[in-house]
């Protein structure tokens, strides 16, 4: 295989839409005003900031904190948005039936119409990737499993699970896939720390700049 | 009385006489050899309000990707556009390809109730109604979208199967950068997470450089509102990036400090860094849509070879056509002005001599990236020629073989 590099450089050719032409969209934050504000010089900062950061069109309104909390279901790999709550494997096993997951995904996480939830039966493998594209085993972070079940399942009744229920079901699915022990309880601290087998098994996406080729050294 | 008027009077008199005896149909000219319409389309309030294509036009999308749409749950998965019948560069909204990550219902959204929230690492969190979004300065641009799974296989017989998971439309909306500047992106805001309202609330992580460059929040498509299957009332367009990034039914953009590894991200990513890079921004690509698989040339003679070219790297700079299986190449004509990240129509005048031959097309984009043959891909990655696997998004050259009887076949091995 020829070597290809993932350049962080800007494209050498001057493109009309090169980075240099990008609006300076971070200007606002690094402005002197923020630092002054931190120093408590509030009045002064209002004046400076208003110039550097005021909106151009003044359309839209500010959401309330409750609105943001209700809408914001994206969970990052570090789990900072995870809500309080906890759940065990045993509770998850019950909920898997109670919440009708089994109807679509099968009693043992496979064999029904919806995608399988347990790893493929391939025995011991050197590369955990080979267990297949099955969220609770392929995902590099347990947070992605939590996030997806919370936002999208059970299909048709999405958004009805409580945080405790989601922690429990995630625990059960990770247990079924031999990722965690049966006695483990998951909460906002323990869940992001789970070492998923594919944790370091995903390629990084390249940094992207306007006008750059797909892959440096690849002519196609 | 002018002669014109007297002619007309004469005509009416004769017409009345004929109508009495023979009915209106008999008033046709005696020559009678000109093709006549089958009849007249009866006007209805419906047709007056919103037009319809001719009943003789039956170009159709098809379920694609090995799973029926709608499936057992009523989810749409992959639906391919009939490129073999396409003309020009715009895919009609009703025929635009549809892709969802693992199947999705199509939400029925009342635009009066729809909201877009921008929050996260911004100076001002903002919520917009559709009405407010329409008050921002708008842009209108041609852009293609293409599914990561748009991959030609030897089992495919038509260009709809080999390439139908791409389409091009005229999109109208607000630049995402306009809204992000309005909100004020803070230091450390390196990514955005864009999220839809469908049942699984599909979300993708997108680099802030792209978000600030040319992403578009679209409410318009081909001169009217975006269609429900395309994300009504609001969809994100990420020009040149793979289809999955173009979040439909957009309700939320969160500016974040890290790659969030959403369900969509996770399912899309791979182990190999080269594959990941090549499955991000779409490469230079083209396909001949006429003559293409399952079509037939009725006889030797003149034909216009026609096709579509596009690239996620910018404008199409050049398209070449080979009629001898890639041994020699000729420049095709570009029809119209190529637009960045948009389908570009190309064509070439050609006289078929009736012998078996193989047609190919090759696109070069403004970055100088050239569409590869499958053999070139194999050579680059040291793959056995009989087991070529194009890494990332498949932009390899599509060969069509024309048999001496005029039938056209997919020549991918």
Coordinates of C-alpha atoms in Angstrom, one line a residue:
Chain A
X1 CA 0.0 0.0 0.0
X2 CA 1.3 3.4 -0.9
X3 CA 1.6 5.9 1.9
X4 CA -1.0 8.6 2.2
X5 CA -0.9 11.3 4.7
X6 CA -3.7 13.2 6.4
X7 CA -2.5 16.7 6.1
X8 CA -3.5 19.4 8.5
X9 CA -2.1 21.9 6.2
X10 CA -4.1 24.3 4.2
X11 CA -4.4 23.5 0.5
X12 CA -1.4 25.1 -1.3
X13 CA -3.5 26.3 -4.2
X14 CA -5.4 29.5 -3.5
X15 CA -9.0 28.6 -3.7
X16 CA -11.7 31.3 -3.9
X17 CA -13.2 29.7 -0.8
X18 CA -10.0 29.0 1.1
X19 CA -9.9 29.3 4.8
X20 CA -8.5 32.8 4.5
X21 CA -11.8 33.9 3.1
X22 CA -13.8 32.4 5.9
X23 CA -15.5 34.9 8.1
X24 CA -13.7 35.4 11.4
X25 CA -16.4 33.7 13.4
X26 CA -14.5 33.3 16.6
X27 CA -13.6 36.9 16.9
X28 CA -16.4 37.5 19.4
X29 CA -15.2 35.1 22.0
X30 CA -11.5 36.0 22.2
X31 CA -12.4 39.7 22.3
X32 CA -11.1 41.8 25.1
X33 CA -14.6 42.1 26.4
X34 CA -14.8 38.6 27.7
X35 CA -11.6 38.9 29.6
X36 CA -12.7 42.2 31.1
X37 CA -16.0 40.7 32.1
X38 CA -14.1 37.9 33.9
X39 CA -12.3 40.6 35.8
X40 CA -15.6 42.0 36.9
X41 CA -15.5 45.2 34.8
X42 CA -19.0 44.5 33.6
X43 CA -20.1 47.9 32.6
X44 CA -17.1 48.4 30.4
X45 CA -17.5 45.0 28.8
X46 CA -21.1 45.6 27.8
X47 CA -20.0 48.5 25.6
X48 CA -17.1 46.7 23.9
X49 CA -19.0 43.4 23.4
X50 CA -22.0 45.1 22.0
X51 CA -19.9 46.4 19.2
X52 CA -18.0 43.1 18.5
X53 CA -20.8 40.7 19.0
X54 CA -24.2 42.2 18.4
X55 CA -26.5 40.2 16.2
X56 CA -27.0 41.6 12.7
X57 CA -30.6 40.7 12.1
X58 CA -32.1 40.4 15.6
X59 CA -34.4 37.6 14.5
X60 CA -35.4 34.7 16.7
X61 CA -35.7 34.6 20.5
X62 CA -33.6 33.1 23.3
X63 CA -34.8 29.7 24.5
X64 CA -35.5 29.3 28.2
X65 CA -33.1 27.0 30.2
X66 CA -35.9 24.5 30.5
X67 CA -36.5 24.5 26.7
X68 CA -32.8 23.8 26.1
X69 CA -32.7 21.1 28.7
X70 CA -35.8 19.4 27.2
X71 CA -34.5 19.6 23.6
X72 CA -30.8 18.8 24.3
X73 CA -30.7 15.0 24.0
X74 CA -27.2 14.8 22.5
X75 CA -24.8 12.9 24.7
X76 CA -21.1 13.4 24.2
X77 CA -18.5 10.6 24.7
X78 CA -17.5 12.2 28.0
X79 CA -21.1 11.9 29.1
X80 CA -21.4 15.5 30.5
X81 CA -25.0 15.7 29.4
X82 CA -26.0 12.4 31.0
X83 CA -28.9 12.9 33.5
X84 CA -28.9 11.7 37.1
X85 CA -30.2 8.2 37.5
X86 CA -29.0 4.6 37.5
X87 CA -30.0 1.1 36.4
X88 CA -28.9 -2.5 36.8
X89 CA -28.6 -5.5 34.4
X90 CA -31.5 -7.3 36.2
X91 CA -33.8 -4.3 35.9
X92 CA -32.8 -4.0 32.2
X93 CA -33.7 -7.6 31.5
X94 CA -37.2 -7.0 32.9
X95 CA -37.6 -3.7 31.0
X96 CA -36.5 -5.3 27.8
X97 CA -39.7 -7.3 27.9
X98 CA -41.9 -4.8 29.6
X99 CA -41.1 -2.0 27.1
X100 CA -41.7 -4.4 24.2
X101 CA -38.1 -4.3 22.9
X102 CA -38.3 -8.1 22.4
X103 CA -41.3 -7.8 20.0
X104 CA -39.1 -6.2 17.3
X105 CA -35.6 -7.3 18.3
X106 CA -36.3 -10.8 19.6
X107 CA -36.2 -12.3 23.1
X108 CA -32.5 -12.9 22.9
X109 CA -31.7 -9.8 21.0
X110 CA -31.9 -11.5 17.6
X111 CA -34.2 -13.4 15.4
X112 CA -37.0 -10.8 14.9
X113 CA -37.6 -8.1 12.3
X114 CA -35.6 -5.2 13.7
X115 CA -31.7 -5.1 13.7
X116 CA -30.0 -7.6 16.1
X117 CA -28.8 -6.3 19.4
X118 CA -26.3 -9.0 20.3
X119 CA -22.9 -9.6 18.6
X120 CA -22.7 -12.0 15.8
X121 CA -22.0 -15.6 16.7
X122 CA -18.4 -15.7 15.4
X123 CA -16.7 -17.2 18.5
X124 CA -13.5 -15.6 19.8
X125 CA -12.2 -13.0 17.4
X126 CA -8.9 -11.1 17.3
X127 CA -10.7 -7.9 16.1
X128 CA -13.9 -7.0 18.0
X129 CA -15.0 -5.2 14.8
X130 CA -15.8 -8.7 13.5
X131 CA -18.8 -8.9 15.9
X132 CA -20.6 -6.8 13.3
X133 CA -22.4 -3.5 13.1
X134 CA -24.4 -4.0 16.3
X135 CA -24.6 -0.9 18.4
X136 CA -24.0 -2.3 21.9
X137 CA -20.8 -4.1 20.8
X138 CA -19.5 -2.0 17.8
X139 CA -20.0 1.4 19.3
X140 CA -16.7 2.9 20.7
X141 CA -18.6 4.6 23.6
X142 CA -21.4 3.4 25.8
X143 CA -22.7 6.9 25.6
X144 CA -23.7 6.4 22.0
X145 CA -25.8 3.4 23.0
X146 CA -27.5 5.4 25.8
X147 CA -28.1 8.3 23.5
X148 CA -29.6 6.3 20.7
X149 CA -32.0 4.2 22.9
X150 CA -33.0 7.4 24.7
X151 CA -33.7 9.3 21.5
X152 CA -35.1 6.6 19.3
X153 CA -36.5 3.6 21.1
X154 CA -38.8 1.9 21.6
X155 CA -39.8 2.7 18.0
X156 CA -43.2 4.3 18.0
X157 CA -43.0 5.3 21.7
X158 CA -39.6 7.1 21.5
X159 CA -38.9 9.5 24.3
X160 CA -41.0 7.6 26.9
X161 CA -38.2 5.9 28.8
X162 CA -37.0 7.5 32.0
X163 CA -33.3 7.9 32.6
X164 CA -33.3 5.0 35.1
X165 CA -34.9 2.8 32.5
X166 CA -32.3 3.8 29.8
X167 CA -29.4 3.1 32.2
X168 CA -31.0 -0.3 33.0
X169 CA -31.6 -1.3 29.4
X170 CA -28.1 -0.2 28.3
X171 CA -26.6 -2.3 31.2
X172 CA -28.6 -5.3 30.1
X173 CA -27.6 -5.0 26.4
X174 CA -23.9 -4.5 27.3
X175 CA -24.1 -7.5 29.6
X176 CA -25.7 -9.6 26.8
X177 CA -22.7 -8.6 24.7
X178 CA -20.1 -9.6 27.3
X179 CA -19.0 -6.0 27.8
X180 CA -19.9 -5.7 31.5
X181 CA -20.5 -8.0 34.4
X182 CA -23.9 -9.0 35.6
X183 CA -23.7 -7.1 38.9
X184 CA -22.8 -3.8 37.4
X185 CA -24.9 -0.7 38.0
X186 CA -24.7 2.1 35.4
X187 CA -25.1 5.8 36.2
X188 CA -23.8 9.1 34.8
X189 CA -20.3 8.4 36.3
X190 CA -19.8 4.8 35.4
X191 CA -21.4 4.7 32.0
X192 CA -18.9 7.0 30.1
X193 CA -16.0 5.0 31.7
X194 CA -17.0 1.7 30.2
X195 CA -14.2 0.4 28.0
X196 CA -16.0 -0.7 24.9
X197 CA -14.1 -3.3 22.9
X198 CA -13.9 -1.0 19.8
X199 CA -12.9 2.0 21.8
X200 CA -9.7 2.7 19.8
X201 CA -10.9 0.8 16.7
X202 CA -12.4 3.7 14.8
X203 CA -10.6 5.8 12.3
X204 CA -10.5 9.5 12.9
X205 CA -12.2 11.6 10.3
X206 CA -9.7 14.0 8.6
X207 CA -9.7 17.7 9.5
X208 CA -11.6 19.5 6.8
X209 CA -10.8 22.7 5.0
X210 CA -12.6 24.3 2.1
X211 CA -11.0 23.3 -1.2
X212 CA -9.0 20.4 0.0
X213 CA -8.7 17.1 -1.8
X214 CA -10.3 14.0 -0.2
X215 CA -7.1 12.3 0.7
X216 CA -3.6 13.8 0.3
X217 CA -1.5 11.6 -2.1
X218 CA -4.6 10.0 -3.6
X219 CA -5.1 11.3 -7.1
X220 CA -8.7 10.2 -7.3
Chain B
X1 CA -64.8 43.5 -43.8
X2 CA -61.3 42.3 -43.9
X3 CA -60.5 39.1 -45.7
X4 CA -59.5 37.5 -42.4
X5 CA -62.9 38.1 -41.0
X6 CA -64.7 36.7 -44.0
X7 CA -62.5 33.6 -43.9
X8 CA -63.4 33.0 -40.4
X9 CA -67.1 33.5 -41.1
X10 CA -66.8 31.0 -43.9
X11 CA -65.1 28.5 -41.6
X12 CA -67.7 28.8 -39.0
X13 CA -70.5 28.2 -41.5
X14 CA -68.9 25.1 -42.9
X15 CA -68.1 23.9 -39.4
X16 CA -71.7 24.2 -38.3
X17 CA -72.9 22.3 -41.4
X18 CA -70.5 19.5 -40.8
X19 CA -71.2 19.3 -37.1
X20 CA -74.9 18.8 -37.9
X21 CA -74.3 15.8 -40.0
X22 CA -71.0 14.2 -38.9
X23 CA -70.0 15.4 -35.5
X24 CA -66.9 17.5 -34.7
X25 CA -64.4 14.8 -35.3
X26 CA -65.1 14.9 -39.0
X27 CA -64.0 18.5 -39.2
X28 CA -60.4 17.3 -39.4
X29 CA -58.4 18.1 -42.5
X30 CA -58.9 15.6 -45.3
X31 CA -55.2 14.8 -45.4
X32 CA -55.7 13.1 -42.0
X33 CA -52.2 11.8 -41.9
X34 CA -50.9 14.1 -39.1
X35 CA -50.6 12.4 -35.7
X36 CA -53.5 13.4 -33.5
X37 CA -53.8 13.5 -29.7
X38 CA -55.5 10.6 -28.0
X39 CA -58.0 13.1 -26.8
X40 CA -58.2 16.1 -24.5
X41 CA -57.3 16.1 -20.9
X42 CA -60.4 17.2 -19.0
X43 CA -59.7 20.2 -16.9
X44 CA -60.3 19.8 -13.2
X45 CA -59.9 22.1 -10.3
X46 CA -57.1 19.9 -9.1
X47 CA -55.1 20.1 -12.4
X48 CA -55.7 23.8 -12.5
X49 CA -54.3 24.1 -8.9
X50 CA -51.3 21.8 -9.2
X51 CA -50.2 20.3 -12.5
X52 CA -49.5 16.7 -13.3
X53 CA -47.2 15.0 -15.8
X54 CA -48.5 13.3 -18.9
X55 CA -50.0 9.8 -18.4
X56 CA -47.5 8.7 -21.0
X57 CA -44.6 9.6 -18.7
X58 CA -44.0 6.9 -16.1
X59 CA -40.5 7.5 -14.8
X60 CA -40.5 6.0 -11.3
X61 CA -38.2 5.7 -8.3
X62 CA -37.5 2.2 -7.0
X63 CA -36.7 0.8 -3.5
X64 CA -33.0 0.2 -3.3
X65 CA -30.3 -1.3 -1.1
X66 CA -31.7 -4.7 -0.7
X67 CA -34.6 -3.7 1.5
X68 CA -38.1 -2.7 0.5
X69 CA -39.3 0.8 1.1
X70 CA -41.7 1.1 2.9
X71 CA -40.6 -1.9 5.0
X72 CA -42.7 -4.0 7.4
X73 CA -42.7 -1.2 9.9
X74 CA -43.6 1.4 7.3
X75 CA -40.1 2.9 7.3
X76 CA -38.5 4.2 4.1
X77 CA -34.9 3.1 3.7
X78 CA -33.3 3.7 0.3
X79 CA -35.2 4.9 -2.8
X80 CA -33.3 5.4 -6.1
X81 CA -33.9 8.1 -8.7
X82 CA -34.5 7.1 -12.4
X83 CA -31.4 8.7 -13.8
X84 CA -31.9 6.8 -17.1
X85 CA -34.8 9.1 -18.0
X86 CA -33.3 12.3 -16.6
X87 CA -32.7 15.3 -18.7
X88 CA -30.8 18.4 -17.7
X89 CA -29.4 18.6 -14.2
X90 CA -32.4 19.0 -11.9
X91 CA -34.0 16.0 -10.4
X92 CA -37.8 16.7 -10.1
X93 CA -38.7 16.8 -6.4
X94 CA -41.0 13.8 -6.8
X95 CA -38.2 11.7 -8.2
X96 CA -35.4 12.9 -5.9
X97 CA -33.6 9.9 -4.3
X98 CA -34.4 9.3 -0.6
X99 CA -32.0 7.9 1.9
X100 CA -32.3 7.2 5.6
X101 CA -29.7 5.7 7.9
X102 CA -31.6 2.5 8.9
X103 CA -35.0 3.4 7.8
X104 CA -37.2 6.2 9.0
X105 CA -40.8 7.3 9.0
X106 CA -41.6 10.5 7.3
X107 CA -42.7 13.1 9.8
X108 CA -45.8 15.1 9.0
X109 CA -44.7 18.5 10.3
X110 CA -46.9 21.7 10.6
X111 CA -44.4 24.4 9.6
X112 CA -46.3 26.9 11.9
X113 CA -45.2 24.7 14.9
X114 CA -41.7 23.9 13.7
X115 CA -38.8 25.4 15.5
X116 CA -35.0 25.4 15.0
X117 CA -32.8 25.8 18.0
X118 CA -29.2 26.8 17.9
X119 CA -27.4 26.4 21.2
X120 CA -24.2 25.0 22.8
X121 CA -21.0 26.9 22.6
X122 CA -22.6 30.1 21.3
X123 CA -22.9 33.6 22.8
X124 CA -26.6 33.7 22.2
X125 CA -28.8 30.6 22.1
X126 CA -31.6 31.2 19.6
X127 CA -34.9 29.6 18.6
X128 CA -36.4 30.4 15.2
X129 CA -39.8 29.9 13.7
X130 CA -39.9 29.0 10.0
X131 CA -41.3 32.5 9.3
X132 CA -38.3 34.1 11.0
X133 CA -35.9 31.8 9.0
X134 CA -37.5 33.0 5.8
X135 CA -36.8 36.6 6.8
X136 CA -33.0 36.1 6.7
X137 CA -31.1 36.9 3.5
X138 CA -31.6 33.8 1.3
X139 CA -29.4 32.0 -1.2
X140 CA -30.4 29.7 -4.0
X141 CA -28.0 27.1 -5.2
X142 CA -27.8 23.9 -7.3
X143 CA -26.5 21.0 -5.2
X144 CA -26.3 17.3 -5.6
X145 CA -26.7 14.9 -2.6
X146 CA -25.4 11.4 -2.8
X147 CA -25.7 8.4 -0.5
X148 CA -22.6 6.7 0.7
X149 CA -24.1 3.4 -0.6
X150 CA -24.3 4.6 -4.2
X151 CA -22.1 1.8 -5.4
X152 CA -22.3 0.0 -8.8
X153 CA -22.4 -3.8 -8.6
X154 CA -22.3 -6.3 -11.4
X155 CA -25.8 -7.6 -10.4
X156 CA -27.2 -4.1 -11.2
X157 CA -28.7 -3.8 -14.6
X158 CA -29.8 -0.1 -14.9
X159 CA -28.2 3.2 -14.1
X160 CA -31.0 3.7 -11.5
X161 CA -29.5 0.7 -9.6
X162 CA -25.9 1.6 -10.1
X163 CA -26.1 5.3 -9.6
X164 CA -29.7 6.3 -8.6
X165 CA -28.8 7.2 -5.0
X166 CA -27.8 10.7 -6.1
X167 CA -29.9 13.6 -7.2
X168 CA -29.6 17.3 -7.8
X169 CA -32.0 20.1 -6.9
X170 CA -32.1 23.8 -6.7
X171 CA -32.1 24.5 -3.0
X172 CA -33.2 27.8 -1.3
X173 CA -32.6 28.8 2.2
X174 CA -30.3 30.5 4.7
X175 CA -26.6 30.0 4.9
X176 CA -25.8 28.2 8.2
X177 CA -22.9 30.6 8.7
X178 CA -25.5 33.5 8.8
X179 CA -27.2 31.9 11.7
X180 CA -24.0 30.8 13.5
X181 CA -22.7 34.3 13.2
X182 CA -26.0 35.6 14.6
X183 CA -25.5 33.2 17.5
X184 CA -21.8 33.9 17.9
X185 CA -19.7 30.7 17.9
X186 CA -17.4 30.6 21.0
X187 CA -13.8 29.4 21.2
X188 CA -13.7 25.7 21.3
X189 CA -16.7 25.3 19.1
X190 CA -15.1 22.9 16.7
X191 CA -18.1 20.8 15.6
X192 CA -21.8 21.0 15.2
X193 CA -24.3 18.3 15.9
X194 CA -27.3 18.7 13.6
X195 CA -30.5 16.8 14.6
X196 CA -33.8 16.0 12.9
X197 CA -37.3 15.3 14.4
X198 CA -37.9 11.9 13.0
X199 CA -38.5 9.0 15.4
X200 CA -34.8 8.2 15.9
X201 CA -33.9 11.9 15.7
X202 CA -31.1 11.3 13.3
X203 CA -28.0 13.4 14.2
X204 CA -24.7 13.9 12.5
X205 CA -21.5 15.6 13.7
X206 CA -20.1 18.1 11.2
X207 CA -16.9 20.2 11.3
X208 CA -17.4 23.9 12.1
X209 CA -15.2 24.7 9.1
X210 CA -17.8 23.1 6.8
X211 CA -20.7 24.6 8.8
X212 CA -19.2 28.1 8.2
X213 CA -18.2 27.5 4.6
X214 CA -21.3 26.6 2.6
X215 CA -23.9 24.7 4.5
X216 CA -27.4 25.7 3.8
X217 CA -30.6 25.5 5.8
X218 CA -33.2 24.8 3.1
X219 CA -36.9 25.5 3.1
X220 CA -37.1 25.6 -0.7
X221 CA -36.5 22.9 -3.3
X222 CA -37.0 23.4 -7.1
X223 CA -39.1 26.5 -6.6
X224 CA -41.4 25.2 -3.9
X225 CA -41.2 24.0 -0.4
X226 CA -38.9 21.1 0.4
X227 CA -40.8 17.8 0.1
X228 CA -41.6 15.8 3.3
X229 CA -39.3 12.9 2.1
X230 CA -36.6 15.5 1.8
X231 CA -37.0 17.0 5.2
X232 CA -40.0 19.4 5.1
X233 CA -40.1 22.1 6.4
X234 CA -36.3 22.5 6.9
X235 CA -33.3 20.4 5.9
X236 CA -29.6 20.9 6.2
X237 CA -27.5 20.8 3.1
X238 CA -23.8 20.0 3.5
X239 CA -22.6 20.4 -0.1
X240 CA -20.3 17.6 -1.3
X241 CA -20.4 15.6 1.9
X242 CA -22.0 12.2 1.9
X243 CA -25.8 12.0 2.1
X244 CA -26.0 11.2 5.8
X245 CA -24.8 14.6 6.8
X246 CA -27.7 16.4 5.1
X247 CA -30.0 16.2 8.1
X248 CA -33.7 16.3 7.3
X249 CA -36.6 17.7 9.4
X250 CA -33.9 19.8 11.1
X251 CA -34.8 21.0 14.5
X252 CA -31.6 21.6 16.4
X253 CA -28.0 22.6 15.9
X254 CA -25.7 22.3 18.9
X255 CA -22.2 23.8 18.7
X256 CA -19.9 21.4 20.5
X257 CA -16.2 21.0 21.4
X258 CA -15.7 17.4 20.2
X259 CA -16.8 14.7 17.8
X260 CA -20.0 13.4 19.3
X261 CA -20.0 10.0 17.7
X262 CA -23.8 9.9 17.2
X263 CA -25.5 6.8 16.0
X264 CA -25.3 8.1 12.5
X265 CA -21.6 8.9 12.9
X266 CA -20.8 5.5 14.4
X267 CA -22.6 3.6 11.7
X268 CA -20.9 5.5 9.0
X269 CA -17.3 5.3 10.3
X270 CA -14.8 2.6 9.6
X271 CA -11.5 1.3 11.0
X272 CA -9.3 2.4 8.1
X273 CA -8.3 6.1 8.0
X274 CA -8.1 6.2 4.2
X275 CA -11.6 4.7 4.0
X276 CA -12.8 7.3 6.5
X277 CA -11.3 10.1 4.5
X278 CA -12.7 8.8 1.2
X279 CA -16.1 8.4 2.8
X280 CA -16.4 12.0 3.8
X281 CA -16.2 14.4 0.9
X282 CA -17.4 12.9 -2.3
X283 CA -14.9 12.4 -5.1
X284 CA -15.1 13.3 -8.8
X285 CA -17.7 11.0 -10.4
X286 CA -19.7 10.7 -13.6
X287 CA -22.0 8.2 -15.3
X288 CA -23.5 8.0 -18.8
X289 CA -27.2 8.0 -18.5
X290 CA -27.9 7.4 -22.2
X291 CA -27.1 4.9 -23.5
X292 CA -27.1 3.0 -20.2
X293 CA -27.9 -0.5 -18.8
X294 CA -31.1 -2.2 -20.1
X295 CA -31.6 0.5 -22.8
X296 CA -31.4 -0.5 -26.5
X297 CA -30.1 1.3 -29.5
X298 CA -32.7 0.5 -32.2
X299 CA -30.2 0.8 -35.1
X300 CA -26.8 2.0 -36.0
X301 CA -26.6 5.7 -36.6
X302 CA -26.5 9.0 -34.8
X303 CA -26.9 9.3 -31.0
X304 CA -26.1 11.9 -28.4
X305 CA -24.2 10.2 -25.5
X306 CA -25.4 12.0 -22.4
X307 CA -24.6 11.8 -18.7
X308 CA -24.1 13.4 -15.4
X309 CA -20.9 14.4 -13.6
X310 CA -20.3 15.8 -10.2
X311 CA -17.8 16.2 -7.4
X312 CA -17.8 17.0 -3.7
X313 CA -14.5 18.9 -4.3
X314 CA -16.1 21.7 -6.3
X315 CA -17.0 22.3 -9.9
X316 CA -16.7 19.7 -12.6
X317 CA -13.7 20.9 -14.8
X318 CA -13.7 18.3 -17.5
X319 CA -15.5 15.2 -18.6
X320 CA -14.1 12.7 -21.1
X321 CA -15.8 9.9 -22.9
X322 CA -14.4 6.7 -24.2
X323 CA -16.3 4.5 -26.7
X324 CA -13.6 1.8 -26.8
X325 CA -13.5 0.6 -23.2
X326 CA -11.1 3.2 -21.9
X327 CA -8.3 2.9 -24.5
X328 CA -8.9 6.4 -26.0
X329 CA -10.7 9.4 -24.6
X330 CA -12.4 12.5 -26.1
X331 CA -13.6 15.6 -24.3
X332 CA -17.3 15.7 -23.8
X333 CA -19.3 18.9 -24.2
X334 CA -20.4 20.5 -20.9
X335 CA -24.0 21.6 -21.1
X336 CA -24.6 24.7 -19.1
X337 CA -22.3 26.3 -16.6
X338 CA -20.9 23.9 -14.0
X339 CA -21.8 24.8 -10.4
X340 CA -19.9 23.8 -7.3
X341 CA -21.1 20.5 -5.9
X342 CA -23.8 20.1 -8.5
X343 CA -24.7 17.6 -11.2
X344 CA -23.3 18.8 -14.5
X345 CA -24.8 17.5 -17.8
X346 CA -22.3 16.4 -20.4
X347 CA -22.8 15.0 -23.8
X348 CA -21.1 14.0 -27.0
X349 CA -22.2 13.5 -30.6
X350 CA -21.7 9.9 -31.7
X351 CA -22.4 7.6 -34.5
X352 CA -22.8 4.0 -33.6
X353 CA -21.4 1.7 -36.3
X354 CA -23.4 -1.3 -35.1
X355 CA -20.4 -3.1 -33.6
X356 CA -20.0 -4.2 -30.0
X357 CA -18.4 -1.4 -27.9
X358 CA -17.9 -0.2 -24.4
X359 CA -18.8 3.4 -23.2
X360 CA -17.2 5.0 -20.2
X361 CA -17.1 8.6 -18.8
X362 CA -14.4 10.2 -16.6
X363 CA -14.8 13.3 -14.6
X364 CA -12.0 15.7 -13.5
X365 CA -12.9 18.3 -10.9
X366 CA -11.6 21.8 -10.2
X367 CA -9.2 20.4 -7.6
X368 CA -7.6 18.2 -10.2
X369 CA -9.0 15.0 -8.8
X370 CA -9.7 12.5 -11.5
X371 CA -12.3 9.8 -11.5
X372 CA -10.5 6.4 -11.4
X373 CA -11.2 3.1 -13.2
X374 CA -11.6 0.1 -11.0
X375 CA -8.2 -1.1 -12.3
X376 CA -6.6 2.1 -11.2
X377 CA -8.1 1.8 -7.7
X378 CA -6.9 -1.8 -7.5
X379 CA -3.4 -0.8 -8.5
X380 CA -3.2 2.0 -6.0
X381 CA -4.2 -0.1 -3.1
X382 CA -2.5 -3.3 -4.3
X383 CA -5.8 -5.2 -4.5
X384 CA -6.1 -8.2 -6.7
X385 CA -7.8 -7.0 -9.9
X386 CA -10.7 -9.5 -9.5
X387 CA -11.5 -8.3 -5.9
X388 CA -11.5 -4.6 -6.3
X389 CA -13.0 -2.8 -3.4
X390 CA -13.2 1.0 -3.9
X391 CA -12.5 2.5 -0.5
X392 CA -15.0 5.0 1.0
X393 CA -17.5 6.5 -1.5
X394 CA -17.3 4.6 -4.8
X395 CA -16.5 7.1 -7.5
X396 CA -15.1 4.6 -10.0
X397 CA -15.8 4.7 -13.8
X398 CA -18.9 3.0 -14.9
X399 CA -18.6 0.9 -18.1
X400 CA -21.6 0.1 -20.3
X401 CA -21.2 -2.5 -23.0
X402 CA -23.3 -2.2 -26.2
X403 CA -23.8 -5.5 -28.0
X404 CA -24.1 -5.6 -31.7
X405 CA -27.9 -6.0 -31.3
X406 CA -28.0 -2.6 -29.6
X407 CA -28.7 -3.9 -26.1
X408 CA -26.8 -2.1 -23.3
X409 CA -25.3 -4.0 -20.3
X410 CA -23.5 -3.2 -17.1
X411 CA -19.9 -4.1 -17.9
X412 CA -18.6 -4.1 -14.3
X413 CA -16.9 -7.3 -13.5

